[in-house]
Coordinates of C-alpha atoms in Angstrom, one line a residue:
X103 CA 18.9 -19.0 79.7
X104 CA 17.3 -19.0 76.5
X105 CA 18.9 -16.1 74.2
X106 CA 17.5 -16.9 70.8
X107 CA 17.0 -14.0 68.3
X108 CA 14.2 -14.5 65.4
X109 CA 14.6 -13.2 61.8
X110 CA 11.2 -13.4 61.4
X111 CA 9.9 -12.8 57.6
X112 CA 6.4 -9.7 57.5
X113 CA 4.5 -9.2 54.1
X114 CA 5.0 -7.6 50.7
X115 CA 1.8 -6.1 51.1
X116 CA -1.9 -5.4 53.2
X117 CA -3.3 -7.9 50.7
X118 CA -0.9 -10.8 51.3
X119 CA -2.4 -13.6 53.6
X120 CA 0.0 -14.6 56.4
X121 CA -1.6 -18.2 56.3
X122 CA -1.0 -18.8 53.0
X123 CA 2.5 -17.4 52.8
X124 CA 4.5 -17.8 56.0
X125 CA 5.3 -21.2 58.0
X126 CA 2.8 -22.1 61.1
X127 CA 5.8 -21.6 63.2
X128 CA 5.7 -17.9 63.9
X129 CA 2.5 -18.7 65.3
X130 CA 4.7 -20.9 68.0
X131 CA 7.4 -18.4 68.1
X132 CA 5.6 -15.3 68.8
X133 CA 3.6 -16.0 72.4
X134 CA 7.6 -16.6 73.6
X135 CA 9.0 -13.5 72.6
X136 CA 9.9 -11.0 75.1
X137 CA 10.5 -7.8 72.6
X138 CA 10.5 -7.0 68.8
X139 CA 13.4 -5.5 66.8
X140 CA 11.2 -3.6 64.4
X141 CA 12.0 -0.7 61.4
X142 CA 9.0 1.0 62.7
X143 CA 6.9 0.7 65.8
X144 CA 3.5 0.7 63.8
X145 CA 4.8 -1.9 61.6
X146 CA 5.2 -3.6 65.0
X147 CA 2.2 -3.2 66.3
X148 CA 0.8 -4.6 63.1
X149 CA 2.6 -7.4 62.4
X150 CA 1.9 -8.6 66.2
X151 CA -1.6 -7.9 65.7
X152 CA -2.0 -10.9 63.0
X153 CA -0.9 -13.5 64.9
X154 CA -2.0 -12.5 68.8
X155 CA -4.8 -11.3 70.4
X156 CA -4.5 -7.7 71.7
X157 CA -3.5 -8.4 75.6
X158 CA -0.8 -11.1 74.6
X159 CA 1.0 -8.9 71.9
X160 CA 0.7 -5.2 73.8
X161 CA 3.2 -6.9 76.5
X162 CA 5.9 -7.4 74.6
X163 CA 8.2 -5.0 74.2
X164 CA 9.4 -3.1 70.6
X165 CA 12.5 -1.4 70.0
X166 CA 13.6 0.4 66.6
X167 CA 16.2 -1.0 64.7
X168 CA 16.6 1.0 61.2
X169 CA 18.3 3.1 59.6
X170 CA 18.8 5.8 62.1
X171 CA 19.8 3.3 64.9
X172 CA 23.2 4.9 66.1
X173 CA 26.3 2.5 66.6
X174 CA 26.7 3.6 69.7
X175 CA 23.3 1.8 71.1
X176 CA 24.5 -1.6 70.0
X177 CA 25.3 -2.7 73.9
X178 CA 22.1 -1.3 75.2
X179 CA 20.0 -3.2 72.0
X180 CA 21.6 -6.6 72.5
X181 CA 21.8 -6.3 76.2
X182 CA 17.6 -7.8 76.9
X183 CA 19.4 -11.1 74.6
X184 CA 22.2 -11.1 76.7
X185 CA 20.4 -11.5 79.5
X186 CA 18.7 -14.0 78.3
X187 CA 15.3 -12.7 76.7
X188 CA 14.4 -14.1 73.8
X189 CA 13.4 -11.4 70.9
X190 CA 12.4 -11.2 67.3
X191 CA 13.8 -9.1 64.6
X192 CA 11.2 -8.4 61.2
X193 CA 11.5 -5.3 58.6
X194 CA 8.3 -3.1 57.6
X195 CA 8.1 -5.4 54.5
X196 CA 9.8 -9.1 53.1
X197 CA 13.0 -10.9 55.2
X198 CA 15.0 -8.8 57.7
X199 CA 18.8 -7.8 56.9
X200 CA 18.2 -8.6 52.7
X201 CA 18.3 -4.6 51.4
X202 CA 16.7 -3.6 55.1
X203 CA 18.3 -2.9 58.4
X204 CA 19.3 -5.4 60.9
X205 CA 22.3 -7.4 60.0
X206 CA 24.8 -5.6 62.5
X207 CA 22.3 -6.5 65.2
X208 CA 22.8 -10.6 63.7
X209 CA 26.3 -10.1 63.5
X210 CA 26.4 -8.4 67.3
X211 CA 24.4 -11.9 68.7
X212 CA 26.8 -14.4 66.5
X213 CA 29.9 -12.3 68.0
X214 CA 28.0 -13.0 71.8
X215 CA 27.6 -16.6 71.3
X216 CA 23.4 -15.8 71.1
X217 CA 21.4 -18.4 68.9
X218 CA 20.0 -17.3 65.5
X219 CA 17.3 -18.6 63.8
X220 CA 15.7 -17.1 60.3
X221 CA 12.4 -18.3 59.8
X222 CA 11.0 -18.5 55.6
X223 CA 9.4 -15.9 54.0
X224 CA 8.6 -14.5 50.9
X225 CA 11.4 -11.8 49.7
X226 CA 11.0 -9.3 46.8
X227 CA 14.1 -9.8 45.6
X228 CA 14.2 -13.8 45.2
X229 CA 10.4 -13.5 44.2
X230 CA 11.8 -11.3 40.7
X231 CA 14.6 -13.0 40.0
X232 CA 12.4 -16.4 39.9
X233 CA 9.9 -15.0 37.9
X234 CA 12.2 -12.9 35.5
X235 CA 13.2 -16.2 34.2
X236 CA 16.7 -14.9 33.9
X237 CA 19.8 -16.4 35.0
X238 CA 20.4 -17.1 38.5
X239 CA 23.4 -18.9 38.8
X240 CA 25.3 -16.1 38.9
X241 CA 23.5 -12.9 40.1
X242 CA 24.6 -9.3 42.0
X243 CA 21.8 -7.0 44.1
X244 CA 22.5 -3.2 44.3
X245 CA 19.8 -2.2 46.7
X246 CA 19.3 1.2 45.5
X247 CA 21.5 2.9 42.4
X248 CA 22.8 7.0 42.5
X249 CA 20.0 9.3 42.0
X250 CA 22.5 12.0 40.2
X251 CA 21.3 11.3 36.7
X252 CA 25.2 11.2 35.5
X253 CA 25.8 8.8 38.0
X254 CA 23.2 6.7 37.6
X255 CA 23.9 6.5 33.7
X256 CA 27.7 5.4 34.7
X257 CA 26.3 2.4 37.7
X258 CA 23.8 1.1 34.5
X259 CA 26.2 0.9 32.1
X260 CA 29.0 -1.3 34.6
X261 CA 25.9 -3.3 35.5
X262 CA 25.2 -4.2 31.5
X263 CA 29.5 -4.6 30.9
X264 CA 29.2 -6.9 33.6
X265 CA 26.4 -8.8 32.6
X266 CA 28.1 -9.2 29.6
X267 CA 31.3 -10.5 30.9
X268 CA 30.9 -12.6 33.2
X269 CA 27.2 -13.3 32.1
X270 CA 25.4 -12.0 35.9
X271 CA 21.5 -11.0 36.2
X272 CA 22.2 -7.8 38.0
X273 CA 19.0 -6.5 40.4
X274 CA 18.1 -3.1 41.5
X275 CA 15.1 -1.3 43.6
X276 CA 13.9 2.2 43.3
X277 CA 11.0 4.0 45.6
X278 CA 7.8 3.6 43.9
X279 CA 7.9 7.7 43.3
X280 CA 10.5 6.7 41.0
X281 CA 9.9 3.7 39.0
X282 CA 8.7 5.3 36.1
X283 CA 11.7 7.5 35.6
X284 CA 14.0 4.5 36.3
X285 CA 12.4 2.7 33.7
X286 CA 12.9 5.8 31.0
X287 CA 16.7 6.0 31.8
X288 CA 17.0 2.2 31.5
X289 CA 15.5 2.4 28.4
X290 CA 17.8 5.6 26.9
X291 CA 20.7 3.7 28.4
X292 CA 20.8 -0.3 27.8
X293 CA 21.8 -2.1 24.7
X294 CA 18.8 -2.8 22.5
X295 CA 19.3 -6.4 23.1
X296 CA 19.3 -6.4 26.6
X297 CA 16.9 -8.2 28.7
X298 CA 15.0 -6.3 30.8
X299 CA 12.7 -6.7 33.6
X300 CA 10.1 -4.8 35.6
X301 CA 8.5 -7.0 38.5
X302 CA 6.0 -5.0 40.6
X303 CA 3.8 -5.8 43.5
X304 CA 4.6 -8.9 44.1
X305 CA 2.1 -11.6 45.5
X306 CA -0.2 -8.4 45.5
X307 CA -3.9 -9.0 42.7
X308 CA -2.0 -6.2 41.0
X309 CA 1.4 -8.3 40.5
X310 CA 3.0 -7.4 37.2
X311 CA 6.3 -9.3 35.4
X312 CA 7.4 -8.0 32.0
X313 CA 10.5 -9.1 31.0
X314 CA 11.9 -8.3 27.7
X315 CA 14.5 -6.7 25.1
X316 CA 15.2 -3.5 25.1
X317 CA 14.2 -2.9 21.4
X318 CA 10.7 -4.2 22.2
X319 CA 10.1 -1.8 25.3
X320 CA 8.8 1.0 23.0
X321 CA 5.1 1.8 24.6
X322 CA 5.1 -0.5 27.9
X323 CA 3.9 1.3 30.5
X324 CA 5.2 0.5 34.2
X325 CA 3.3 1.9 37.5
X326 CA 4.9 3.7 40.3
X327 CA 4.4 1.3 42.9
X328 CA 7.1 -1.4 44.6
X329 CA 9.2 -2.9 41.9
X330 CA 12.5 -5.0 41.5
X331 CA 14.4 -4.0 38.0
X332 CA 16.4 -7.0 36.8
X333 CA 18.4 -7.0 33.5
X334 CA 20.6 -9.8 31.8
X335 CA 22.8 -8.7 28.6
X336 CA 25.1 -12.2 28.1
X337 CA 23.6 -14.4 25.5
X338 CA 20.3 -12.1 25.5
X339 CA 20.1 -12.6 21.8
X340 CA 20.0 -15.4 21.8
X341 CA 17.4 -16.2 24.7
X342 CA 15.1 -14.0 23.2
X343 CA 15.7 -15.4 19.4

């Protein structure tokens, strides 16, 4: 029997062009799936839509696998792969299991002797931290930081001791609602030296990189749509000399 699960990679955005972004493979992949692991149903539906005409895609079968999946449903989600089924796993935006559900479910088919196989795709997260143009030897994610203003002072200054000591790029994400009053704490908070970077919608017409000092933030103004927040305190000196 087959058993193969899919990490398959879904856009940043409507306006990002599956043919120019993601590898002709998925096309292959996708008429030999028997269900999708999706964050949302709609997303689902969507993402099937792209690739397969309506009476090829409405057969297979979606299940929810997010945030409110309970622990207690892992046997009856990786039992269709057990039997043999072949299934796909994709998030509502980017790569699966990189700051979205889904990696207990990889873990679950590595632990049941089921193939994996992630499949290329543009991520958020990489996408920043190549753009930035900061560091990336060395680099930490936080997926989302404290929304209790004292505690999200504390998480920003470890992040910028950090970056000084062992010279790191650290990476966060906010919700868009948010991005603007992330940037205003960052900027009340970091080192006037520190680098600093906004990257916002990504591979969108709208995409948007600024990347600078601290000291030199004074009247930039950042949307509140997606974003990646990156900052680098090492050497920033002298990088930005």
């Amino acid at each position: 029997m087959t058993k193969i699960l899919y990490l398959l990679p879904n856009l940043l955005g409507e306006n990002d062009s599956f043919e120019e972004f993601f590898p002709p493979i998925i096309k292959k992949i996708l008429p030999t799936l028997d269900g999708l692991f999706v964050e949302s149903e709609k997303e689902g539906r969507r993402f099937l839509s792209h690739f397969l005409p309506r009476e090829q895609w409405t057969k297979i079968k979606l299940k929810e696998c997010n945030e409110h999946t309970l622990v207690s449903m892992k046997e009856e989600m990786i039992k269709p792969l057990v039997d043999g089924e072949t299934w796909g796993l994709i998030s509502d935006a980017g790569l699966p299991c990189i700051a979205d559900p889904g990696s207990w479910l990889v873990l679950e088919a590595r632990k049941r002797g089921i193939d994996v196989q992630a499949i290329p795709g543009p991520s958020s997260i990489f996408l920043a931290l190549m753009s930035s143009g900061l560091p990336a030897q060395s680099f930490l994610f936080h997926g989302y930081l404290p929304r209790e203003e004292n505690e999200l002072r504390k998480k920003l200054l470890l992040m910028e001791k950090n970056s000084i000591e062992k010279g790191m790029t650290h990476l966060w994400m906010e919700t868009p609602y948010r991005v603007e009053k992330m940037c205003h704490m960052a900027l009340r908070v970091f080192h006037p030296n520190t680098l600093f970077c906004v990257a916002q919608n990504l591979l969108q017409p709208t995409e948007r990189v600024i990347v600078k000092p601290i000291r030199l933030w004074e009247g930039i103004r950042v949307e509140n749509v997606p974003s990646i927040f990156l900052i680098y305190a090492s050497n920033s000196t002298a990088m930005w000399s």
